[in-house]
Amino acid sequence: MPAPTPYDIGEIFPEELAGPIRLPRRQSGNSPQDLAVTLLADYTLLTRARLPSGAIVALLAEAGVSPAGARTTISRLARRGVIESHREGRHSSYRLTAAAATFLAVGGSAIVSPGLVPPWDGQWTLIAFSLPQEEGTLRRALRGQLRWMGYAPLYDGLWISPHELSEKTKARLAELTLGTLTVFRARHVELDAAIRRNPIDAWDTAGIARQYEAFIARWAETLPRTLTGSEAVRARTEVMNTYRRLPVLDPNLPARLLPPGWLREPARDLFTAVYDGLAEAAQEHVRAVASRHAVAPIAGIRAHTVADLAAITTARPVS
């Protein structure tokens, strides 16, 4: 039997993950829906401020989305339960729904928070599950949940992590009624190289390293202070959309399992410098675009920093 794929971007961000809301599936590129969600989250996540529909169309146009495509994007996100509309006379505006904002805030906090890797005792947590082949949607949902929690498939129905099972993970697993689950913790036994599959092989560490290298190569020369207006917004959206995949691909694996010179921290430091460095210029541009399409002054358009996002917890949901 062929070895399972080490990781899949589409699997990491499955539509089923959001429950009652259906966020757009993350892609290797940036779809109009993906761009719109990032724009709304980057400047209204903590306040859920409303943006005029014309402002959303204008901001997406600056990213290369046609007006017709932007209006279709808004309509689709509303149907998915990601945004909700508000109307004053002939003027409409949109904001993130409470459920979407909370989901994005908690997920964003997990992605940008510095990963503190506890000492590793050499044991692995293993989760085995069995689902009928015809339950494809449920299978994708479970795989997505496990991937989001830092697990990877050693074999199709056997997922592993070097970390102990946290209370948060236990609670999440208890919510899953998708089939039969077995969880245990064990130590790997070395076998003949011809027949063994090392647990770390569940992660494509070479592929993850290339992702880090590509990210650093793309952003290392970026000087945030030289970008203004729409350029600042586009760059800030792109750096977020690119970086947020990396911490999920690399779920704080212990250093002793990784190749030397692992670029997790350099990539995070670079992301923070670029994202925070562009915040003020991007914020002012979004405010300016919104004001051109508003019938009254708009409060609550604010670019959060990495520290702001990292400070969000499930105990403090978005209002």
Short mmCIF file of C-alpha atoms in Angstrom, two decimals:
data_model
loop_
_atom_site.label_atom_id
_atom_site.label_comp_id
_atom_site.label_asym_id
_atom_site.label_seq_id
_atom_site.Cartn_x
_atom_site.Cartn_y
_atom_site.Cartn_z
CA MET A 1 0.00 0.00 0.00
CA PRO A 2 1.44 3.44 -0.91
CA ALA A 3 2.36 5.79 1.90
CA PRO A 4 -0.22 8.51 2.62
CA THR A 5 0.36 12.05 1.47
CA PRO A 6 2.25 13.88 4.25
CA TYR A 7 0.02 16.93 4.10
CA ASP A 8 -2.51 18.66 1.92
CA ILE A 9 -3.36 22.37 2.05
CA GLY A 10 -6.99 21.68 1.21
CA GLU A 11 -7.22 19.16 4.02
CA ILE A 12 -5.76 21.56 6.57
CA PHE A 13 -8.54 24.10 6.05
CA PRO A 14 -11.61 21.96 5.25
CA GLU A 15 -15.01 23.61 4.80
CA GLU A 16 -16.43 21.30 7.46
CA LEU A 17 -14.08 22.69 10.12
CA ALA A 18 -16.13 25.82 10.81
CA GLY A 19 -19.35 24.04 11.76
CA PRO A 20 -22.34 26.38 11.26
CA ILE A 21 -20.27 28.78 9.16
CA ARG A 22 -18.52 27.69 5.98
CA LEU A 23 -15.34 29.59 5.38
CA PRO A 24 -13.87 29.43 1.87
CA ARG A 25 -11.53 26.50 1.34
CA ARG A 26 -7.91 27.65 1.60
CA GLN A 27 -6.14 27.33 -1.71
CA SER A 28 -2.56 27.50 -2.90
CA GLY A 29 -3.45 30.87 -4.40
CA ASN A 30 -5.75 33.58 -3.08
CA SER A 31 -9.36 33.29 -4.20
CA PRO A 32 -11.63 36.38 -4.10
CA GLN A 33 -13.47 34.93 -1.09
CA ASP A 34 -10.17 34.26 0.66
CA LEU A 35 -9.04 37.83 0.00
CA ALA A 36 -12.32 39.28 1.22
CA VAL A 37 -12.24 37.30 4.48
CA THR A 38 -8.64 38.35 5.13
CA LEU A 39 -9.44 42.02 4.44
CA LEU A 40 -12.41 42.01 6.78
CA ALA A 41 -10.50 40.13 9.48
CA ASP A 42 -7.37 42.29 9.25
CA TYR A 43 -9.24 45.57 9.85
CA THR A 44 -12.53 44.74 11.61
CA LEU A 45 -11.98 41.45 13.45
CA LEU A 46 -11.86 42.84 16.98
CA THR A 47 -14.69 45.36 16.48
CA ARG A 48 -16.88 43.74 13.79
CA ALA A 49 -17.23 47.16 12.18
CA ARG A 50 -19.42 47.33 9.10
CA LEU A 51 -17.84 48.14 5.75
CA PRO A 52 -19.94 49.59 2.91
CA SER A 53 -20.39 47.13 0.08
CA GLY A 54 -18.84 49.68 -2.27
CA ALA A 55 -15.72 49.82 -0.10
CA ILE A 56 -15.35 46.03 -0.14
CA VAL A 57 -15.73 46.05 -3.94
CA ALA A 58 -13.13 48.84 -4.23
CA LEU A 59 -10.61 47.09 -1.96
CA LEU A 60 -11.01 43.82 -3.85
CA ALA A 61 -10.58 45.72 -7.14
CA GLU A 62 -7.19 46.89 -5.89
CA ALA A 63 -6.30 43.21 -5.51
CA GLY A 64 -7.34 42.46 -9.08
CA VAL A 65 -10.92 41.27 -8.54
CA SER A 66 -13.48 42.63 -11.01
CA PRO A 67 -16.52 44.53 -9.65
CA ALA A 68 -18.81 41.70 -10.76
CA GLY A 69 -16.52 39.13 -9.14
CA ALA A 70 -16.42 41.17 -5.93
CA ARG A 71 -20.22 41.39 -5.73
CA THR A 72 -20.48 37.64 -6.32
CA THR A 73 -17.91 37.10 -3.57
CA ILE A 74 -19.92 39.19 -1.10
CA SER A 75 -23.10 37.27 -1.96
CA ARG A 76 -21.41 33.91 -1.51
CA LEU A 77 -19.86 34.83 1.83
CA ALA A 78 -23.25 36.00 3.08
CA ARG A 79 -24.81 32.68 2.05
CA ARG A 80 -22.02 30.83 3.85
CA GLY A 81 -22.77 32.67 7.08
CA VAL A 82 -19.39 34.42 7.11
CA ILE A 83 -20.75 37.96 6.76
CA GLU A 84 -24.09 39.60 7.46
CA SER A 85 -25.70 42.58 5.75
CA HIS A 86 -27.14 45.83 7.04
CA ARG A 87 -29.15 48.27 4.96
CA GLU A 88 -29.81 51.99 5.32
CA GLY A 89 -32.01 53.19 2.50
CA ARG A 90 -30.20 52.37 -0.74
CA HIS A 91 -26.88 51.76 0.99
CA SER A 92 -25.76 48.33 2.19
CA SER A 93 -22.87 47.35 4.40
CA TYR A 94 -21.43 44.07 5.67
CA ARG A 95 -19.59 42.78 8.69
CA LEU A 96 -18.30 39.45 9.93
CA THR A 97 -20.92 37.38 11.73
CA ALA A 98 -20.23 36.78 15.42
CA ALA A 99 -19.57 33.09 14.74
CA ALA A 100 -17.14 33.79 11.90
CA ALA A 101 -15.31 36.48 13.85
CA THR A 102 -14.84 34.21 16.86
CA PHE A 103 -13.69 31.31 14.70
CA LEU A 104 -11.20 33.50 12.82
CA ALA A 105 -9.95 35.16 16.02
CA VAL A 106 -9.30 31.92 17.88
CA GLY A 107 -7.75 30.28 14.82
CA GLY A 108 -5.65 33.36 14.10
CA SER A 109 -4.45 33.49 17.70
CA ALA A 110 -3.31 29.88 17.50
CA ILE A 111 -1.44 30.52 14.25
CA VAL A 112 0.50 33.61 15.36
CA SER A 113 1.17 32.66 18.98
CA PRO A 114 4.79 31.69 19.62
CA GLY A 115 4.97 27.95 19.93
CA LEU A 116 6.47 26.85 23.22
CA VAL A 117 7.62 23.28 22.66
CA PRO A 118 7.71 21.34 25.95
CA PRO A 119 10.50 18.83 26.60
CA TRP A 120 9.84 15.64 24.67
CA ASP A 121 9.84 12.30 26.49
CA GLY A 122 10.33 10.27 23.31
CA GLN A 123 6.75 8.99 23.24
CA TRP A 124 4.09 9.51 20.59
CA THR A 125 0.36 10.06 20.92
CA LEU A 126 -1.50 7.89 18.43
CA ILE A 127 -5.13 8.26 17.34
CA ALA A 128 -6.62 5.39 15.38
CA PHE A 129 -10.03 5.68 13.79
CA SER A 130 -12.33 3.71 11.53
CA LEU A 131 -14.93 5.20 9.19
CA PRO A 132 -16.83 3.64 6.31
CA GLN A 133 -15.40 4.59 2.92
CA GLU A 134 -18.74 6.06 1.86
CA GLU A 135 -18.54 8.63 4.68
CA GLY A 136 -16.23 10.87 2.67
CA THR A 137 -17.44 14.17 4.14
CA LEU A 138 -17.11 12.91 7.71
CA ARG A 139 -13.69 11.48 6.96
CA ARG A 140 -12.48 14.84 5.61
CA ALA A 141 -13.91 16.63 8.64
CA LEU A 142 -12.14 14.33 11.08
CA ARG A 143 -8.85 14.49 9.17
CA GLY A 144 -9.12 18.27 9.11
CA GLN A 145 -9.74 18.45 12.83
CA LEU A 146 -6.79 16.18 13.56
CA ARG A 147 -4.50 18.18 11.25
CA TRP A 148 -5.61 21.44 12.89
CA MET A 149 -4.73 19.94 16.30
CA GLY A 150 -1.20 19.13 15.13
CA TYR A 151 -1.55 15.48 14.15
CA ALA A 152 -0.36 13.89 10.91
CA PRO A 153 -1.19 10.58 9.18
CA LEU A 154 1.40 7.87 9.64
CA TYR A 155 -1.05 5.59 7.84
CA ASP A 156 -4.54 6.30 6.55
CA GLY A 157 -6.38 5.62 9.82
CA LEU A 158 -3.50 6.18 12.25
CA TRP A 159 -2.57 9.76 13.14
CA ILE A 160 0.28 10.77 15.44
CA SER A 161 1.79 13.64 17.39
CA PRO A 162 4.87 13.85 19.63
CA HIS A 163 2.88 15.93 22.11
CA GLU A 164 0.77 14.63 24.96
CA LEU A 165 -2.98 14.75 24.54
CA SER A 166 -4.05 18.14 25.85
CA GLU A 167 -7.32 18.80 27.65
CA LYS A 168 -8.39 20.95 24.71
CA THR A 169 -7.75 18.09 22.30
CA LYS A 170 -9.58 15.63 24.57
CA ALA A 171 -12.59 17.93 24.66
CA ARG A 172 -12.56 18.35 20.89
CA LEU A 173 -12.28 14.62 20.30
CA ALA A 174 -15.18 14.04 22.67
CA GLU A 175 -17.33 16.27 20.45
CA LEU A 176 -16.60 14.18 17.38
CA THR A 177 -19.27 11.58 16.75
CA LEU A 178 -17.77 10.46 13.46
CA GLY A 179 -16.98 6.83 14.19
CA THR A 180 -14.73 4.79 16.47
CA LEU A 181 -11.61 6.39 17.96
CA THR A 182 -8.79 4.83 19.97
CA VAL A 183 -6.12 6.98 21.61
CA PHE A 184 -2.91 5.75 23.18
CA ARG A 185 0.65 6.89 23.86
CA ALA A 186 3.66 4.73 23.06
CA ARG A 187 7.36 4.68 22.26
CA HIS A 188 8.64 3.92 18.76
CA VAL A 189 10.57 0.65 18.39
CA GLU A 190 13.39 0.65 15.83
CA LEU A 191 13.08 -1.98 13.11
CA ASP A 192 15.08 -2.98 10.06
CA ALA A 193 15.38 0.03 7.74
CA ALA A 194 13.88 -1.95 4.85
CA ILE A 195 10.48 -2.32 6.53
CA ARG A 196 10.22 0.52 9.00
CA ARG A 197 8.37 3.82 8.68
CA ASN A 198 9.70 6.38 11.12
CA PRO A 199 6.95 8.41 12.84
CA ILE A 200 8.54 11.71 11.77
CA ASP A 201 7.93 10.61 8.17
CA ALA A 202 4.28 11.51 8.71
CA TRP A 203 5.46 15.08 8.18
CA ASP A 204 7.23 16.09 4.98
CA THR A 205 9.95 18.03 6.81
CA ALA A 206 11.84 18.70 3.57
CA GLY A 207 8.68 20.11 2.03
CA ILE A 208 7.95 22.25 5.09
CA ALA A 209 11.54 23.55 5.02
CA ARG A 210 11.04 24.59 1.38
CA GLN A 211 7.88 26.45 2.39
CA TYR A 212 9.82 28.35 5.04
CA GLU A 213 12.64 29.11 2.60
CA ALA A 214 10.20 30.38 -0.03
CA PHE A 215 8.44 32.60 2.53
CA ILE A 216 11.69 34.13 3.73
CA ALA A 217 12.96 34.62 0.17
CA ARG A 218 9.72 36.40 -0.77
CA TRP A 219 9.58 38.78 2.19
CA ALA A 220 13.15 39.27 3.42
CA GLU A 221 13.72 42.37 1.28
CA THR A 222 10.35 43.97 2.03
CA LEU A 223 10.66 47.35 3.73
CA PRO A 224 7.24 48.14 5.21
CA ARG A 225 7.96 51.84 5.57
CA THR A 226 8.31 52.18 1.79
CA LEU A 227 4.82 50.86 1.06
CA THR A 228 1.74 53.06 1.34
CA GLY A 229 -1.91 53.05 0.34
CA SER A 230 -3.19 50.12 -1.66
CA GLU A 231 0.32 48.63 -1.91
CA ALA A 232 0.47 48.35 1.88
CA VAL A 233 -2.95 46.67 2.02
CA ARG A 234 -2.09 44.20 -0.75
CA ALA A 235 1.25 43.27 0.82
CA ARG A 236 -0.27 42.87 4.29
CA THR A 237 -3.04 40.64 2.94
CA GLU A 238 -0.55 38.52 1.01
CA VAL A 239 1.88 38.06 3.88
CA MET A 240 -0.97 36.93 6.17
CA ASN A 241 -2.47 34.56 3.59
CA THR A 242 0.96 33.03 2.97
CA TYR A 243 2.23 32.79 6.54
CA ARG A 244 -0.86 31.34 8.17
CA ARG A 245 -0.34 28.01 6.42
CA LEU A 246 3.12 27.51 7.92
CA PRO A 247 2.34 26.97 11.64
CA VAL A 248 -0.28 24.38 10.69
CA LEU A 249 2.15 22.51 8.47
CA ASP A 250 4.73 22.65 11.29
CA PRO A 251 2.83 22.03 14.56
CA ASN A 252 5.71 22.71 16.98
CA LEU A 253 7.62 19.50 16.37
CA PRO A 254 10.41 18.95 18.92
CA ALA A 255 13.79 20.27 17.78
CA ARG A 256 15.48 16.87 18.12
CA LEU A 257 13.18 15.52 15.39
CA LEU A 258 13.99 18.30 12.93
CA PRO A 259 16.90 18.98 10.58
CA PRO A 260 19.45 21.57 11.81
CA GLY A 261 18.80 25.20 10.93
CA TRP A 262 15.01 24.92 11.14
CA LEU A 263 13.46 28.24 10.05
CA ARG A 264 10.34 28.34 12.23
CA GLU A 265 11.40 31.29 14.38
CA PRO A 266 13.08 33.33 11.60
CA ALA A 267 9.90 33.00 9.53
CA ARG A 268 7.70 34.06 12.43
CA ASP A 269 9.92 37.05 13.23
CA LEU A 270 9.88 38.14 9.59
CA PHE A 271 6.10 37.79 9.37
CA THR A 272 5.67 39.90 12.52
CA ALA A 273 7.98 42.62 11.20
CA VAL A 274 6.20 42.87 7.86
CA TYR A 275 2.60 42.46 9.10
CA ASP A 276 2.97 44.90 11.99
CA GLY A 277 5.17 47.27 9.99
CA LEU A 278 2.44 47.69 7.36
CA ALA A 279 -0.40 48.07 9.87
CA GLU A 280 -0.60 51.86 10.11
CA ALA A 281 -0.34 52.62 6.39
CA ALA A 282 -2.78 49.85 5.48
CA GLN A 283 -5.24 50.93 8.17
CA GLU A 284 -5.30 54.49 6.93
CA HIS A 285 -5.93 53.37 3.36
CA VAL A 286 -8.82 51.08 4.35
CA ARG A 287 -10.33 53.93 6.39
CA ALA A 288 -10.00 56.29 3.43
CA VAL A 289 -11.64 53.85 1.01
CA ALA A 290 -14.45 53.11 3.48
CA SER A 291 -15.14 56.80 4.08
CA ARG A 292 -15.57 57.43 0.35
CA HIS A 293 -18.42 54.93 0.27
CA ALA A 294 -20.02 55.61 3.66
CA VAL A 295 -23.07 57.74 4.42
CA ALA A 296 -21.75 58.40 7.95
CA PRO A 297 -18.39 58.16 9.70
CA ILE A 298 -17.30 54.58 10.38
CA ALA A 299 -15.79 53.69 13.74
CA GLY A 300 -13.95 50.52 14.47
CA ILE A 301 -11.67 50.09 11.46
CA ARG A 302 -8.43 49.10 13.15
CA ALA A 303 -5.47 47.02 12.06
CA HIS A 304 -4.57 44.62 14.83
CA THR A 305 -0.97 43.59 15.45
CA VAL A 306 0.39 40.08 15.87
CA ALA A 307 0.44 40.67 19.64
CA ASP A 308 -3.23 41.72 19.58
CA LEU A 309 -4.17 38.56 17.72
CA ALA A 310 -2.05 36.30 19.91
CA ALA A 311 -3.75 37.67 23.03
CA ILE A 312 -7.19 36.45 21.96
CA THR A 313 -8.48 33.40 23.86
CA THR A 314 -11.62 31.31 23.70
CA ALA A 315 -12.53 32.83 27.05
CA ARG A 316 -12.70 36.27 25.41
CA PRO A 317 -14.79 35.81 22.26
CA VAL A 318 -15.21 38.55 19.71
CA SER A 319 -18.22 40.71 20.53
#
